[in-house]
Coordinates of N, CA, C and O in Angstrom, one line a residue:
X1 N -71.2 50.2 23.3 CA -71.0 48.8 23.8 C -69.9 48.2 23.0 O -69.1 47.4 23.5
X2 N -69.7 48.6 21.7 CA -68.6 48.0 20.9 C -67.3 48.5 21.3 O -66.3 47.9 21.0
X3 N -67.2 49.7 22.1 CA -66.0 50.2 22.5 C -65.3 49.3 23.6 O -64.1 49.3 23.8
X4 N -66.1 48.5 24.3 CA -65.7 47.7 25.4 C -65.2 46.3 24.9 O -64.7 45.5 25.7
X5 N -65.4 45.9 23.6 CA -65.0 44.6 23.1 C -63.5 44.5 23.1 O -62.8 45.4 22.7
X6 N -63.0 43.3 23.4 CA -61.6 43.0 23.3 C -61.3 42.6 21.8 O -62.0 41.8 21.3
X7 N -60.2 43.1 21.2 CA -59.8 42.7 19.8 C -59.6 41.2 19.7 O -59.1 40.6 20.7
X8 N -59.9 40.7 18.6 CA -59.8 39.2 18.4 C -58.4 38.7 18.5 O -58.2 37.6 19.0
X9 N -57.4 39.5 18.0 CA -56.1 39.0 18.1 C -55.6 38.9 19.5 O -54.8 37.9 19.8
X10 N -56.0 39.7 20.4 CA -55.6 39.6 21.8 C -56.2 38.3 22.4 O -55.6 37.7 23.2
X11 N -57.4 38.0 22.0 CA -58.0 36.8 22.5 C -57.3 35.5 22.0 O -57.2 34.5 22.7
X12 N -56.9 35.6 20.7 CA -56.2 34.5 20.1 C -54.8 34.3 20.8 O -54.3 33.2 21.0
X13 N -54.1 35.4 21.1 CA -52.9 35.4 21.8 C -53.1 34.7 23.2 O -52.3 33.9 23.7
X14 N -54.1 35.2 23.9 CA -54.5 34.6 25.2 C -54.7 33.1 25.1 O -54.3 32.3 25.9
X15 N -55.5 32.7 24.1 CA -55.8 31.3 23.9 C -54.5 30.5 23.6 O -54.3 29.4 24.2
X16 N -53.6 31.0 22.8 CA -52.3 30.4 22.6 C -51.5 30.2 23.8 O -50.9 29.2 24.1
X17 N -51.5 31.3 24.7 CA -50.8 31.2 25.9 C -51.4 30.2 26.9 O -50.7 29.4 27.5
X18 N -52.7 30.1 26.9 CA -53.4 29.1 27.8 C -53.1 27.7 27.3 O -52.8 26.8 28.1
X19 N -53.1 27.5 26.0 CA -52.8 26.2 25.5 C -51.3 25.8 25.7 O -51.1 24.7 26.1
X20 N -50.4 26.7 25.5 CA -49.0 26.4 25.8 C -48.8 26.2 27.3 O -48.0 25.3 27.6
X21 N -49.4 26.9 28.1 CA -49.3 26.7 29.6 C -49.8 25.3 30.0 O -49.2 24.6 30.7
X22 N -51.0 24.9 29.4 CA -51.6 23.6 29.7 C -50.7 22.5 29.2 O -50.5 21.5 29.9
X23 N -50.1 22.7 28.0 CA -49.2 21.7 27.5 C -47.9 21.5 28.3 O -47.5 20.4 28.6
X24 N -47.4 22.7 28.8 CA -46.2 22.6 29.6 C -46.5 21.9 31.0 O -45.7 21.1 31.4
X25 N -47.7 22.2 31.6 CA -48.1 21.5 32.8 C -48.3 20.1 32.6 O -47.8 19.2 33.4
X26 N -48.9 19.7 31.5 CA -49.1 18.3 31.1 C -47.8 17.5 31.0 O -47.7 16.4 31.4
X27 N -46.8 18.1 30.3 CA -45.6 17.5 30.0 C -44.6 17.4 31.3 O -43.9 16.4 31.5
X28 N -44.6 18.5 32.1 CA -43.6 18.6 33.1 C -44.1 18.0 34.5 O -43.2 17.6 35.2
X29 N -45.3 18.0 34.8 CA -45.8 17.6 36.1 C -46.0 16.1 36.1 O -46.4 15.5 35.1
X30 N -45.7 15.5 37.2 CA -45.9 14.0 37.4 C -47.1 13.7 38.2 O -47.5 12.5 38.2
X31 N -47.7 14.6 38.8 CA -48.9 14.4 39.6 C -50.1 14.3 38.7 O -50.3 15.2 37.8
X32 N -51.0 13.3 38.8 CA -52.1 13.1 37.9 C -53.1 14.3 38.0 O -53.7 14.6 37.0
X33 N -53.2 14.9 39.2 CA -54.2 16.0 39.3 C -53.7 17.2 38.5 O -54.4 17.9 37.9
X34 N -52.4 17.4 38.6 CA -51.8 18.5 37.8 C -51.9 18.3 36.3 O -52.1 19.2 35.5
X35 N -51.8 17.0 35.9 CA -51.9 16.6 34.5 C -53.3 16.9 34.1 O -53.5 17.4 32.9
X36 N -54.3 16.6 34.9 CA -55.7 16.9 34.5 C -55.9 18.5 34.4 O -56.7 18.9 33.6
X37 N -55.3 19.2 35.3 CA -55.4 20.7 35.2 C -54.8 21.2 33.9 O -55.4 22.1 33.3
X38 N -53.7 20.6 33.5 CA -53.2 21.0 32.2 C -54.1 20.7 31.0 O -54.3 21.5 30.1
X39 N -54.8 19.5 31.1 CA -55.7 19.2 30.0 C -56.9 20.1 30.0 O -57.4 20.6 29.0
X40 N -57.4 20.5 31.2 CA -58.5 21.5 31.3 C -58.1 22.8 30.7 O -58.9 23.5 30.1
X41 N -56.8 23.3 31.0 CA -56.4 24.5 30.4 C -56.4 24.5 28.9 O -56.7 25.4 28.2
X42 N -55.9 23.3 28.4 CA -55.9 23.2 26.9 C -57.3 23.2 26.3 O -57.6 23.8 25.3
X43 N -58.3 22.6 27.0 CA -59.7 22.6 26.5 C -60.3 24.0 26.6 O -61.0 24.4 25.8
X44 N -59.9 24.7 27.7 CA -60.4 26.1 27.8 C -59.8 27.0 26.7 O -60.5 27.9 26.2
X45 N -58.6 26.7 26.3 CA -58.0 27.5 25.2 C -58.8 27.2 23.9 O -59.0 28.1 23.1
X46 N -59.1 26.0 23.7 CA -59.9 25.6 22.5 C -61.3 26.3 22.6 O -61.8 26.8 21.5
X47 N -61.9 26.4 23.7 CA -63.2 27.1 23.9 C -63.0 28.6 23.5 O -63.9 29.1 22.9
X48 N -62.0 29.2 24.0 CA -61.8 30.6 23.8 C -61.6 30.8 22.3 O -62.1 31.8 21.7
X49 N -60.9 29.9 21.6 CA -60.7 30.0 20.1 C -62.1 30.0 19.4 O -62.4 30.7 18.5
X50 N -62.9 29.0 19.8 CA -64.2 28.8 19.2 C -65.1 30.1 19.4 O -65.8 30.5 18.4
X51 N -65.1 30.6 20.6 CA -66.0 31.8 20.8 C -65.4 33.0 20.1 O -66.2 33.8 19.6
X52 N -64.1 33.1 20.0 CA -63.5 34.2 19.3 C -63.8 34.1 17.8 O -64.2 35.2 17.2
X53 N -63.7 33.0 17.2 CA -64.0 32.8 15.8 C -65.5 33.0 15.5 O -65.9 33.3 14.4
X54 N -66.3 32.7 16.5 CA -67.8 32.9 16.4 C -68.1 34.4 16.3 O -69.0 34.8 15.5
X55 N -67.3 35.2 17.0 CA -67.5 36.7 16.8 C -67.1 37.2 15.5 O -67.6 38.2 15.0
X56 N -66.1 36.6 14.9 CA -65.5 37.1 13.6 C -66.2 36.5 12.4 O -66.1 37.1 11.3
X57 N -66.8 35.3 12.5 CA -67.4 34.7 11.4 C -68.8 34.3 11.7 O -69.3 34.6 12.8
X58 N -69.5 33.7 10.8 CA -70.9 33.3 11.0 C -71.0 31.9 11.5 O -72.1 31.3 11.4
X59 N -70.0 31.3 12.0 CA -70.1 29.9 12.5 C -70.7 29.9 13.9 O -70.7 30.8 14.6
X60 N -71.1 28.7 14.3 CA -71.7 28.5 15.6 C -70.7 28.0 16.6 O -70.8 26.9 17.1
X61 N -69.7 28.9 16.9 CA -68.6 28.5 17.8 C -69.1 28.3 19.2 O -68.5 27.5 19.9
X62 N -70.1 29.0 19.6 CA -70.6 28.9 21.0 C -71.2 27.6 21.2 O -71.1 27.0 22.3
X63 N -71.9 27.0 20.2 CA -72.5 25.7 20.4 C -71.4 24.6 20.6 O -71.4 23.7 21.4
X64 N -70.3 24.7 19.7 CA -69.2 23.8 19.9 C -68.5 24.0 21.2 O -68.1 23.0 21.8
X65 N -68.4 25.2 21.7 CA -67.8 25.5 23.0 C -68.6 24.8 24.1 O -68.0 24.3 25.0
X66 N -69.9 24.9 24.0 CA -70.8 24.3 25.0 C -70.5 22.7 25.0 O -70.5 22.1 26.1
X67 N -70.4 22.1 23.8 CA -70.1 20.7 23.8 C -68.8 20.4 24.4 O -68.6 19.4 25.1
X68 N -67.8 21.2 24.2 CA -66.5 21.0 24.8 C -66.5 21.1 26.3 O -65.9 20.4 27.0
X69 N -67.3 22.1 26.8 CA -67.5 22.2 28.2 C -68.1 21.0 28.8 O -67.7 20.5 29.9
X70 N -69.1 20.4 28.1 CA -69.8 19.2 28.6 C -68.8 18.1 28.6 O -68.8 17.3 29.6
X71 N -68.0 17.9 27.6 CA -67.1 16.8 27.5 C -66.0 17.0 28.6 O -65.6 16.1 29.3
X72 N -65.6 18.3 28.9 CA -64.6 18.5 29.9 C -65.1 18.2 31.3 O -64.4 17.7 32.1
X73 N -66.4 18.5 31.5 CA -67.0 18.1 32.8 C -67.0 16.6 33.0 O -66.7 16.1 34.1
X74 N -67.4 15.9 32.0 CA -67.5 14.4 32.1 C -66.0 13.9 32.2 O -65.8 13.0 33.0
X75 N -65.1 14.4 31.5 CA -63.7 14.0 31.6 C -63.2 14.2 33.0 O -62.5 13.4 33.6
X76 N -63.5 15.4 33.6 CA -63.0 15.7 35.0 C -63.6 14.8 36.0 O -63.0 14.3 36.9
X77 N -64.9 14.5 35.8 CA -65.6 13.6 36.8 C -65.0 12.2 36.7 O -64.7 11.6 37.8
X78 N -64.9 11.6 35.5 CA -64.3 10.3 35.4 C -62.8 10.3 35.8 O -62.4 9.3 36.5
X79 N -62.1 11.3 35.4 CA -60.7 11.3 35.8 C -60.5 11.4 37.3 O -59.6 10.7 37.9
X80 N -61.3 12.2 38.0 CA -61.2 12.3 39.4 C -61.6 11.0 40.1 O -60.9 10.6 41.1
X81 N -62.6 10.3 39.6 CA -62.9 9.0 40.1 C -61.8 8.0 40.0 O -61.5 7.3 40.9
X82 N -61.2 8.0 38.8 CA -60.0 7.1 38.6 C -58.9 7.5 39.5 O -58.2 6.6 40.1
X83 N -58.6 8.7 39.7 CA -57.5 9.2 40.5 C -57.8 8.8 42.0 O -56.9 8.3 42.7
X84 N -59.0 9.0 42.5 CA -59.3 8.7 43.9 C -59.2 7.2 44.1 O -58.7 6.7 45.1
X85 N -59.7 6.4 43.1 CA -59.6 4.9 43.2 C -58.2 4.5 43.2 O -57.8 3.6 44.0
X86 N -57.4 5.1 42.4 CA -55.9 4.7 42.3 C -55.2 5.1 43.6 O -54.4 4.3 44.1
X87 N -55.6 6.2 44.2 CA -55.0 6.6 45.4 C -55.4 5.7 46.6 O -54.6 5.4 47.5
X88 N -56.6 5.3 46.6 CA -57.1 4.3 47.6 C -56.3 3.0 47.5 O -56.0 2.4 48.5
X89 N -56.1 2.5 46.3 CA -55.5 1.2 46.1 C -54.0 1.3 46.3 O -53.4 0.4 46.9
X90 N -53.3 2.3 45.7 CA -51.8 2.3 45.7 C -51.2 3.3 46.7 O -50.0 3.4 46.8
X91 N -52.1 4.2 47.3 CA -51.6 5.2 48.3 C -50.7 6.2 47.6 O -49.8 6.7 48.3
X92 N -50.8 6.5 46.4 CA -50.1 7.5 45.7 C -50.9 8.0 44.5 O -51.7 7.3 43.9
X93 N -50.7 9.3 44.1 CA -51.3 9.8 42.9 C -50.3 10.1 41.8 O -50.6 10.8 40.8
X94 N -49.1 9.6 42.0 CA -48.0 9.9 41.0 C -47.9 8.6 40.2 O -47.6 7.5 40.6
X95 N -48.1 8.7 38.9 CA -48.1 7.5 38.0 C -46.8 6.8 37.9 O -46.8 5.6 37.7
X96 N -45.7 7.5 38.1 CA -44.4 6.8 38.0 C -44.1 5.8 39.2 O -43.3 4.9 39.1
X97 N -44.8 6.1 40.3 CA -44.6 5.2 41.4 C -45.5 3.9 41.4 O -45.3 3.1 42.3
X98 N -46.3 3.8 40.5 CA -47.2 2.6 40.4 C -46.4 1.6 39.4 O -46.3 1.9 38.3
X99 N -46.0 0.5 40.0 CA -45.2 -0.4 39.2 C -45.9 -1.7 38.9 O -45.3 -2.6 38.4
X100 N -47.1 -1.9 39.4 CA -47.8 -3.1 39.2 C -48.1 -3.5 37.8 O -48.1 -4.6 37.4
X101 N -48.4 -2.4 36.9 CA -48.7 -2.7 35.5 C -47.5 -2.6 34.6 O -47.6 -2.9 33.4
X102 N -46.3 -2.3 35.1 CA -45.1 -2.2 34.3 C -44.6 -3.6 33.9 O -44.8 -4.6 34.6
X103 N -44.0 -3.7 32.7 CA -43.5 -4.9 32.2 C -42.2 -5.3 33.0 O -41.4 -4.5 33.3
X104 N -42.1 -6.6 33.5 CA -41.0 -7.0 34.2 C -39.9 -7.5 33.3 O -40.2 -8.2 32.4
X105 N -38.6 -7.1 33.5 CA -37.5 -7.5 32.7 C -37.2 -9.0 32.8 O -37.4 -9.6 33.7

């Protein structure tokens, strides 16, 4: 069974790739749904790090990963509710097109 385990460094590289991809999506995309997907990718990268370090040390990384998953689910539910409400009111999900809250010169 130990022969089938993935080496820790490969998991850390995968986690870094997921985090960088999530950060790139968060910075480059203007659609709020895509921004939320970027945040979720970054949270999943953090979860992968915690579980990887749990396998190499005696810390309880899986418990912390469970808490992050719970927070991510709550964040996704609240975020989607805000996005749907914003779309109903402004008829757009792109934050740059909403000018009601911007400061007027």
